PDB file of C-alpha atoms in Angstrom:
ATOM      1  CA  PRO V 429     -15.922 -14.387  13.218  1.00  0.00           C
ATOM      2  CA  SER V 430     -12.685 -12.476  13.363  1.00  0.00           C
ATOM      3  CA  ALA V 431      -9.393 -14.263  13.824  1.00  0.00           C
ATOM      4  CA  THR V 432      -7.391 -13.523  16.957  1.00  0.00           C
ATOM      5  CA  ILE V 433      -4.062 -11.939  16.068  1.00  0.00           C
ATOM      6  CA  VAL V 434      -1.148 -12.538  18.402  1.00  0.00           C
ATOM      7  CA  ALA V 435       1.710 -10.076  17.956  1.00  0.00           C
ATOM      8  CA  SER V 436       5.334 -10.949  18.566  1.00  0.00           C
ATOM      9  CA  SER V 437       7.179  -8.445  20.736  1.00  0.00           C
ATOM     10  CA  THR V 438      10.293  -8.714  18.569  1.00  0.00           C
ATOM     11  CA  PRO V 439       9.263  -8.850  14.895  1.00  0.00           C
ATOM     12  CA  THR V 440      11.511 -10.658  12.442  1.00  0.00           C
ATOM     13  CA  LEU V 441      12.041  -8.411   9.462  1.00  0.00           C
ATOM     14  CA  ALA V 442      12.026  -9.908   6.003  1.00  0.00           C
ATOM     15  CA  PRO V 443      14.812  -8.514   3.797  1.00  0.00           C
ATOM     16  CA  LEU V 444      13.515  -6.005   1.273  1.00  0.00           C
ATOM     17  CA  PRO V 445      15.211  -5.147  -1.990  1.00  0.00           C
ATOM     18  CA  SER V 446      16.738  -1.690  -2.109  1.00  0.00           C
ATOM     19  CA  LEU V 447      15.005   0.814  -4.357  1.00  0.00           C
ATOM     20  CA  THR V 448      17.846   2.995  -5.552  1.00  0.00           C
ATOM     21  CA  PRO V 449      17.133   6.478  -6.958  1.00  0.00           C
ATOM     22  CA  GLU V 450      17.893   5.044 -10.398  1.00  0.00           C
ATOM     23  CA  ILE V 451      15.226   2.354 -10.032  1.00  0.00           C
ATOM     24  CA  GLU V 452      12.761   4.895  -8.654  1.00  0.00           C
ATOM     25  CA  MET V 453      13.383   7.080 -11.704  1.00  0.00           C
ATOM     26  CA  MET V 454      12.813   4.139 -14.053  1.00  0.00           C
ATOM     27  CA  LEU V 455       9.606   3.298 -12.217  1.00  0.00           C
ATOM     28  CA  SER V 456       8.212   6.807 -12.370  1.00  0.00           C
ATOM     29  CA  PRO V 457       9.844   8.994 -15.034  1.00  0.00           C
ATOM     30  CA  ASN V 458       8.722  12.605 -14.779  1.00  0.00           C
ATOM     31  CA  GLY V 459       6.595  11.749 -11.753  1.00  0.00           C
ATOM     32  CA  GLU V 460       4.205   9.591 -13.746  1.00  0.00           C
ATOM     33  CA  VAL V 461       1.703   7.483 -11.793  1.00  0.00           C
ATOM     34  CA  VAL V 462       2.540   3.776 -11.936  1.00  0.00           C
ATOM     35  CA  SER V 463      -0.539   1.557 -12.249  1.00  0.00           C
ATOM     36  CA  ARG V 464       0.824  -1.564 -13.992  1.00  0.00           C
ATOM     37  CA  LEU V 465       4.255  -3.037 -14.633  1.00  0.00           C
ATOM     38  CA  ASP V 466       5.598  -5.008 -17.559  1.00  0.00           C
ATOM     39  CA  VAL V 467       6.493  -8.450 -16.248  1.00  0.00           C
ATOM     40  CA  GLY V 468       6.220 -10.214 -19.583  1.00  0.00           C
ATOM     41  CA  GLU V 469       4.506 -13.585 -19.360  1.00  0.00           C
ATOM     42  CA  LYS V 470       5.090 -13.996 -15.626  1.00  0.00           C
ATOM     43  CA  LYS V 471       1.780 -14.593 -13.872  1.00  0.00           C
ATOM     44  CA  LEU V 472       2.385 -12.031 -11.144  1.00  0.00           C
ATOM     45  CA  ILE V 473       0.090  -9.405  -9.634  1.00  0.00           C
ATOM     46  CA  ALA V 474       0.944  -6.919  -6.880  1.00  0.00           C
ATOM     47  CA  LEU V 475      -1.235  -7.198  -3.792  1.00  0.00           C
ATOM     48  CA  THR V 476      -1.931  -3.769  -2.289  1.00  0.00           C
ATOM     49  CA  ILE V 477      -4.319  -2.919   0.546  1.00  0.00           C
ATOM     50  CA  ASP V 478      -5.503   0.593   1.440  1.00  0.00           C
ATOM     51  CA  ASP V 479      -6.637   2.482   4.524  1.00  0.00           C
ATOM     52  CA  GLY V 480      -6.565   0.591   7.839  1.00  0.00           C
ATOM     53  CA  TYR V 481      -9.822   1.651   9.468  1.00  0.00           C
ATOM     54  CA  GLY V 482     -11.586  -1.245  11.156  1.00  0.00           C
ATOM     55  CA  ARG V 483      -9.775  -3.542  13.557  1.00  0.00           C
ATOM     56  CA  LEU V 484     -11.861  -6.628  12.806  1.00  0.00           C
ATOM     57  CA  PRO V 485     -11.440  -6.578   9.012  1.00  0.00           C
ATOM     58  CA  PHE V 486      -7.745  -5.782   9.488  1.00  0.00           C
ATOM     59  CA  ASP V 487      -7.330  -8.852  11.701  1.00  0.00           C
ATOM     60  CA  ALA V 488      -9.232 -10.996   9.206  1.00  0.00           C
ATOM     61  CA  ILE V 489      -7.039  -9.827   6.324  1.00  0.00           C
ATOM     62  CA  ILE V 490      -3.828 -10.477   8.252  1.00  0.00           C
ATOM     63  CA  GLU V 491      -4.998 -14.004   9.087  1.00  0.00           C
ATOM     64  CA  LEU V 492      -6.108 -14.650   5.496  1.00  0.00           C
ATOM     65  CA  LEU V 493      -2.689 -13.609   4.174  1.00  0.00           C
ATOM     66  CA  ARG V 494      -0.904 -15.604   6.864  1.00  0.00           C
ATOM     67  CA  GLU V 495      -2.795 -18.758   5.903  1.00  0.00           C
ATOM     68  CA  ARG V 496      -1.567 -18.339   2.313  1.00  0.00           C
ATOM     69  CA  ASP V 497       1.946 -17.190   3.246  1.00  0.00           C
ATOM     70  CA  LEU V 498       1.467 -14.003   1.197  1.00  0.00           C
ATOM     71  CA  GLN V 499       2.992 -10.571   1.702  1.00  0.00           C
ATOM     72  CA  ALA V 500       1.172  -7.382   0.738  1.00  0.00           C
ATOM     73  CA  THR V 501       1.974  -3.684   0.492  1.00  0.00           C
ATOM     74  CA  PHE V 502      -0.323  -1.770   2.859  1.00  0.00           C
ATOM     75  CA  PHE V 503      -1.007   1.869   1.946  1.00  0.00           C
ATOM     76  CA  LEU V 504      -1.989   2.971   5.431  1.00  0.00           C
ATOM     77  CA  VAL V 505      -3.584   6.133   6.752  1.00  0.00           C
ATOM     78  CA  ALA V 506      -1.631   7.255   9.832  1.00  0.00           C
ATOM     79  CA  HIS V 507      -4.742   8.122  11.850  1.00  0.00           C
ATOM     80  CA  ALA V 508      -6.127   4.669  11.092  1.00  0.00           C
ATOM     81  CA  ALA V 509      -2.858   2.982  12.075  1.00  0.00           C
ATOM     82  CA  ILE V 510      -2.874   4.845  15.388  1.00  0.00           C
ATOM     83  CA  ASN V 511      -6.418   3.545  15.924  1.00  0.00           C
ATOM     84  CA  LEU V 512      -5.310  -0.001  15.082  1.00  0.00           C
ATOM     85  CA  GLY V 513      -2.574   0.295  17.684  1.00  0.00           C
ATOM     86  CA  PRO V 514       1.102  -0.650  17.864  1.00  0.00           C
ATOM     87  CA  GLU V 515       0.453  -4.368  18.468  1.00  0.00           C
ATOM     88  CA  ARG V 516      -1.245  -4.719  15.102  1.00  0.00           C
ATOM     89  CA  MET V 517       1.600  -2.812  13.453  1.00  0.00           C
ATOM     90  CA  VAL V 518       4.054  -5.247  15.065  1.00  0.00           C
ATOM     91  CA  THR V 519       1.999  -8.138  13.673  1.00  0.00           C
ATOM     92  CA  LEU V 520       1.970  -6.613  10.196  1.00  0.00           C
ATOM     93  CA  VAL V 521       5.751  -6.181  10.282  1.00  0.00           C
ATOM     94  CA  ALA V 522       6.389  -9.638  11.751  1.00  0.00           C
ATOM     95  CA  ASP V 523       4.407 -11.213   8.908  1.00  0.00           C
ATOM     96  CA  GLY V 524       6.641  -9.544   6.317  1.00  0.00           C
ATOM     97  CA  HIS V 525       4.251  -6.930   4.953  1.00  0.00           C
ATOM     98  CA  GLN V 526       5.276  -3.483   3.715  1.00  0.00           C
ATOM     99  CA  ILE V 527       3.863  -0.071   4.589  1.00  0.00           C
ATOM    100  CA  ALA V 528       3.488   2.944   2.298  1.00  0.00           C
ATOM    101  CA  TYR V 529       1.980   6.432   2.400  1.00  0.00           C
ATOM    102  CA  HIS V 530      -1.756   7.036   1.977  1.00  0.00           C
ATOM    103  CA  SER V 531      -2.094  10.381   3.849  1.00  0.00           C
ATOM    104  CA  PHE V 532      -2.301  11.188   7.545  1.00  0.00           C
ATOM    105  CA  SER V 533      -6.089  11.248   7.930  1.00  0.00           C
ATOM    106  CA  HIS V 534      -7.726  10.714   4.492  1.00  0.00           C
ATOM    107  CA  ASP V 535      -9.722  13.958   4.663  1.00  0.00           C
ATOM    108  CA  ASP V 536     -12.754  14.602   2.495  1.00  0.00           C
ATOM    109  CA  LEU V 537     -12.073  14.882  -1.221  1.00  0.00           C
ATOM    110  CA  GLU V 538     -13.397  18.462  -1.265  1.00  0.00           C
ATOM    111  CA  ILE V 539     -10.749  19.449   1.289  1.00  0.00           C
ATOM    112  CA  LEU V 540      -7.885  17.559  -0.344  1.00  0.00           C
ATOM    113  CA  SER V 541      -8.658  18.980  -3.771  1.00  0.00           C
ATOM    114  CA  ARG V 542      -7.809  22.448  -2.394  1.00  0.00           C
ATOM    115  CA  TRP V 543      -4.417  21.432  -0.989  1.00  0.00           C
ATOM    116  CA  ASN V 544      -1.251  22.787  -2.542  1.00  0.00           C
ATOM    117  CA  GLN V 545       2.104  20.997  -2.636  1.00  0.00           C
ATOM    118  CA  ASP V 546       3.154  22.425   0.729  1.00  0.00           C
ATOM    119  CA  ASP V 547       0.005  21.044   2.348  1.00  0.00           C
ATOM    120  CA  TRP V 548       0.848  17.604   0.972  1.00  0.00           C
ATOM    121  CA  ILE V 549       4.454  17.872   2.147  1.00  0.00           C
ATOM    122  CA  VAL V 550       3.317  18.696   5.683  1.00  0.00           C
ATOM    123  CA  ASP V 551       0.835  15.820   5.558  1.00  0.00           C
ATOM    124  CA  TYR V 552       3.548  13.388   4.471  1.00  0.00           C
ATOM    125  CA  GLN V 553       5.904  14.642   7.192  1.00  0.00           C
ATOM    126  CA  ASN V 554       3.168  14.162   9.805  1.00  0.00           C
ATOM    127  CA  TRP V 555       2.476  10.674   8.409  1.00  0.00           C
ATOM    128  CA  GLU V 556       6.169   9.783   8.639  1.00  0.00           C
ATOM    129  CA  ALA V 557       6.427  11.087  12.211  1.00  0.00           C
ATOM    130  CA  ALA V 558       3.394   9.029  13.245  1.00  0.00           C
ATOM    131  CA  PHE V 559       4.797   5.812  11.813  1.00  0.00           C
ATOM    132  CA  ARG V 560       8.241   6.410  13.274  1.00  0.00           C
ATOM    133  CA  GLU V 561       6.505   6.736  16.634  1.00  0.00           C
ATOM    134  CA  LEU V 562       4.486   3.551  16.078  1.00  0.00           C
ATOM    135  CA  LEU V 563       7.296   1.426  14.670  1.00  0.00           C
ATOM    136  CA  GLY V 564      10.527   2.927  15.929  1.00  0.00           C
ATOM    137  CA  ASP V 565      13.155   4.325  13.573  1.00  0.00           C
ATOM    138  CA  GLU V 566      14.921   1.026  12.859  1.00  0.00           C
ATOM    139  CA  VAL V 567      11.768  -0.867  11.905  1.00  0.00           C
ATOM    140  CA  TYR V 568      10.463   2.154   9.986  1.00  0.00           C
ATOM    141  CA  GLU V 569      13.570   2.165   7.792  1.00  0.00           C
ATOM    142  CA  GLU V 570      13.159  -1.556   7.108  1.00  0.00           C
ATOM    143  CA  VAL V 571       9.483  -1.819   6.218  1.00  0.00           C
ATOM    144  CA  VAL V 572       8.238   1.569   5.007  1.00  0.00           C
ATOM    145  CA  ARG V 573       8.619   1.807   1.252  1.00  0.00           C
ATOM    146  CA  PRO V 574       8.949   4.967  -0.894  1.00  0.00           C
ATOM    147  CA  TYR V 575       5.517   4.596  -2.482  1.00  0.00           C
ATOM    148  CA  ALA V 576       2.648   7.077  -2.283  1.00  0.00           C
ATOM    149  CA  ARG V 577      -1.007   6.506  -3.132  1.00  0.00           C
ATOM    150  CA  ALA V 578      -3.275   9.533  -3.168  1.00  0.00           C
ATOM    151  CA  PRO V 579      -6.576   9.293  -1.281  1.00  0.00           C
ATOM    152  CA  TYR V 580      -9.441   8.823  -3.767  1.00  0.00           C
ATOM    153  CA  GLY V 581      -6.810   8.461  -6.516  1.00  0.00           C
ATOM    154  CA  LEU V 582      -6.342  12.256  -6.433  1.00  0.00           C
ATOM    155  CA  PHE V 583      -3.049  12.253  -8.314  1.00  0.00           C
ATOM    156  CA  ASN V 584      -3.210  15.963  -9.134  1.00  0.00           C
ATOM    157  CA  ALA V 585      -0.286  18.304  -9.738  1.00  0.00           C
ATOM    158  CA  PRO V 586       0.254  19.321  -6.074  1.00  0.00           C
ATOM    159  CA  PHE V 587       0.323  15.683  -4.961  1.00  0.00           C
ATOM    160  CA  LEU V 588       2.778  14.716  -7.712  1.00  0.00           C
ATOM    161  CA  VAL V 589       5.059  17.658  -6.914  1.00  0.00           C
ATOM    162  CA  MET V 590       5.128  16.459  -3.310  1.00  0.00           C
ATOM    163  CA  THR V 591       6.102  12.937  -4.338  1.00  0.00           C
ATOM    164  CA  GLU V 592       8.935  14.276  -6.474  1.00  0.00           C
ATOM    165  CA  GLU V 593      10.249  16.494  -3.683  1.00  0.00           C
ATOM    166  CA  MET V 594       9.965  13.728  -1.070  1.00  0.00           C
ATOM    167  CA  GLY V 595      11.507  11.050  -3.295  1.00  0.00           C
ATOM    168  CA  LEU V 596       8.344   8.939  -3.507  1.00  0.00           C
ATOM    169  CA  VAL V 597       6.960   6.879  -6.374  1.00  0.00           C
ATOM    170  CA  PRO V 598       3.256   7.645  -7.044  1.00  0.00           C
ATOM    171  CA  LEU V 599       1.516   4.265  -7.154  1.00  0.00           C
ATOM    172  CA  GLY V 600      -1.992   3.838  -8.504  1.00  0.00           C
ATOM    173  CA  TRP V 601      -3.721   0.580  -9.392  1.00  0.00           C
ATOM    174  CA  SER V 602      -5.031  -1.183 -12.448  1.00  0.00           C
ATOM    175  CA  LYS V 603      -7.635  -3.541 -10.979  1.00  0.00           C
ATOM    176  CA  ALA V 604      -9.966  -3.732  -7.968  1.00  0.00           C
ATOM    177  CA  PRO V 605     -12.812  -6.092  -7.032  1.00  0.00           C
ATOM    178  CA  ASP V 606     -15.390  -3.886  -8.803  1.00  0.00           C
ATOM    179  CA  ASP V 607     -13.473  -4.295 -12.058  1.00  0.00           C
ATOM    180  CA  LEU V 608     -13.715  -8.074 -11.838  1.00  0.00           C
ATOM    181  CA  ALA V 609     -17.446  -7.728 -11.158  1.00  0.00           C
ATOM    182  CA  ARG V 610     -17.617  -5.902 -14.514  1.00  0.00           C
ATOM    183  CA  SER V 611     -15.926  -8.887 -16.180  1.00  0.00           C
ATOM    184  CA  MET V 612     -12.541  -7.193 -16.619  1.00  0.00           C
ATOM    185  CA  ALA V 613      -9.847  -9.869 -16.736  1.00  0.00           C
ATOM    186  CA  LEU V 614      -6.712  -9.886 -14.616  1.00  0.00           C
ATOM    187  CA  GLU V 615      -3.448  -9.333 -16.472  1.00  0.00           C
ATOM    188  CA  SER V 616       0.169 -10.024 -15.637  1.00  0.00           C
ATOM    189  CA  GLY V 617       1.717  -6.994 -13.963  1.00  0.00           C
ATOM    190  CA  ASP V 618      -1.559  -5.654 -12.558  1.00  0.00           C
ATOM    191  CA  ILE V 619      -1.454  -3.703  -9.313  1.00  0.00           C
ATOM    192  CA  PHE V 620      -4.535  -4.899  -7.451  1.00  0.00           C
ATOM    193  CA  LEU V 621      -6.309  -2.737  -4.884  1.00  0.00           C
ATOM    194  CA  PHE V 622      -8.186  -4.095  -1.879  1.00  0.00           C
ATOM    195  CA  HIS V 623      -9.396  -2.090   1.125  1.00  0.00           C
ATOM    196  CA  VAL V 624      -9.548  -2.889   4.836  1.00  0.00           C
ATOM    197  CA  ARG V 625     -13.299  -3.535   4.875  1.00  0.00           C
ATOM    198  CA  TYR V 626     -15.505  -6.567   5.077  1.00  0.00           C
ATOM    199  CA  PRO V 627     -16.748  -6.730   1.469  1.00  0.00           C
ATOM    200  CA  ASP V 628     -13.115  -7.006   0.377  1.00  0.00           C
ATOM    201  CA  VAL V 629     -12.284  -9.528   3.114  1.00  0.00           C
ATOM    202  CA  ASP V 630     -14.985 -11.804   1.720  1.00  0.00           C
ATOM    203  CA  LEU V 631     -13.753 -11.388  -1.866  1.00  0.00           C
ATOM    204  CA  MET V 632     -10.011 -11.495  -1.268  1.00  0.00           C
ATOM    205  CA  GLY V 633      -9.542 -15.225  -0.724  1.00  0.00           C
ATOM    206  CA  PRO V 634     -11.595 -16.396  -3.724  1.00  0.00           C
ATOM    207  CA  ILE V 635     -10.028 -13.806  -6.037  1.00  0.00           C
ATOM    208  CA  MET V 636      -6.484 -14.821  -5.107  1.00  0.00           C
ATOM    209  CA  ASP V 637      -7.151 -18.576  -4.929  1.00  0.00           C
ATOM    210  CA  GLU V 638      -9.029 -18.852  -8.213  1.00  0.00           C
ATOM    211  CA  SER V 639      -7.198 -16.288 -10.365  1.00  0.00           C
ATOM    212  CA  GLY V 640      -4.379 -18.435 -11.713  1.00  0.00           C
ATOM    213  CA  PHE V 641      -1.958 -15.639 -10.764  1.00  0.00           C
ATOM    214  CA  GLU V 642       0.578 -15.338  -7.967  1.00  0.00           C
ATOM    215  CA  PHE V 643      -0.075 -12.338  -5.719  1.00  0.00           C
ATOM    216  CA  VAL V 644       3.112 -10.653  -4.476  1.00  0.00           C
ATOM    217  CA  SER V 645       4.242  -7.441  -2.784  1.00  0.00           C
ATOM    218  CA  LEU V 646       5.075  -4.371  -4.840  1.00  0.00           C
ATOM    219  CA  ASP V 647       8.790  -4.878  -4.215  1.00  0.00           C
ATOM    220  CA  GLU V 648       8.543  -8.409  -5.571  1.00  0.00           C
ATOM    221  CA  LEU V 649       6.648  -7.248  -8.659  1.00  0.00           C
ATOM    222  CA  ILE V 650       9.176  -4.480  -9.283  1.00  0.00           C
ATOM    223  CA  ALA V 651      12.035  -6.962  -8.961  1.00  0.00           C
ATOM    224  CA  GLU V 652      10.500  -8.994 -11.809  1.00  0.00           C
ATOM    225  CA  ALA V 653       9.551  -6.013 -14.007  1.00  0.00           C
ATOM    226  CA  ASN V 654      11.152  -5.015 -17.280  1.00  0.00           C
ATOM    227  CA  LEU V 655      12.296  -1.486 -16.423  1.00  0.00           C
ATOM    228  CA  LYS V 656      13.695   0.693 -19.179  1.00  0.00           C
TER     229      LYS V 656
END
């Protein structure tokens, strides 16, 4: 059964470290896609969650993270967030999670593969406008991070040009539940990808509880990374 999520009307914002242009450049030189970070021997893994379709799995994930006092970076689709509704966005913010770009509507891969950089720029601008409407400008500035994850991992040239022009860091991932099913081991500095869907809800708790690693937000992982 799904947990009942109660949203606060006045979310308390957790302080987020500032990503200066210099740090963004160190993270993604020449617009390179970041999929892991060097954190040395620190047993840290970034917890990232994509999409946002499905109110019941979203509620279950929020409750699961709340029980463990964990913060994640949610790469949300704007159309999905609109479907989830402003109360769930307030809950996400109140619990200290971050939001990042994952397209306005996650169109079919065949469509997205034909987009040029201007198409992606318009999509990002529409995504930003939608989240400013959902969150309000002040909250938007606090919780939306300058990260961009391409739908389907389509980090092609037009998408990467858009991220450079918009001042975004292209963020991929290094591990997902399917990788663990293939006996790939977790490593320090991994960026782990879950989705808002029930198979991942069922796997998320055991993976995090039994891994021997601490799961943190992307900002927290970046703060501990050895950037050159």
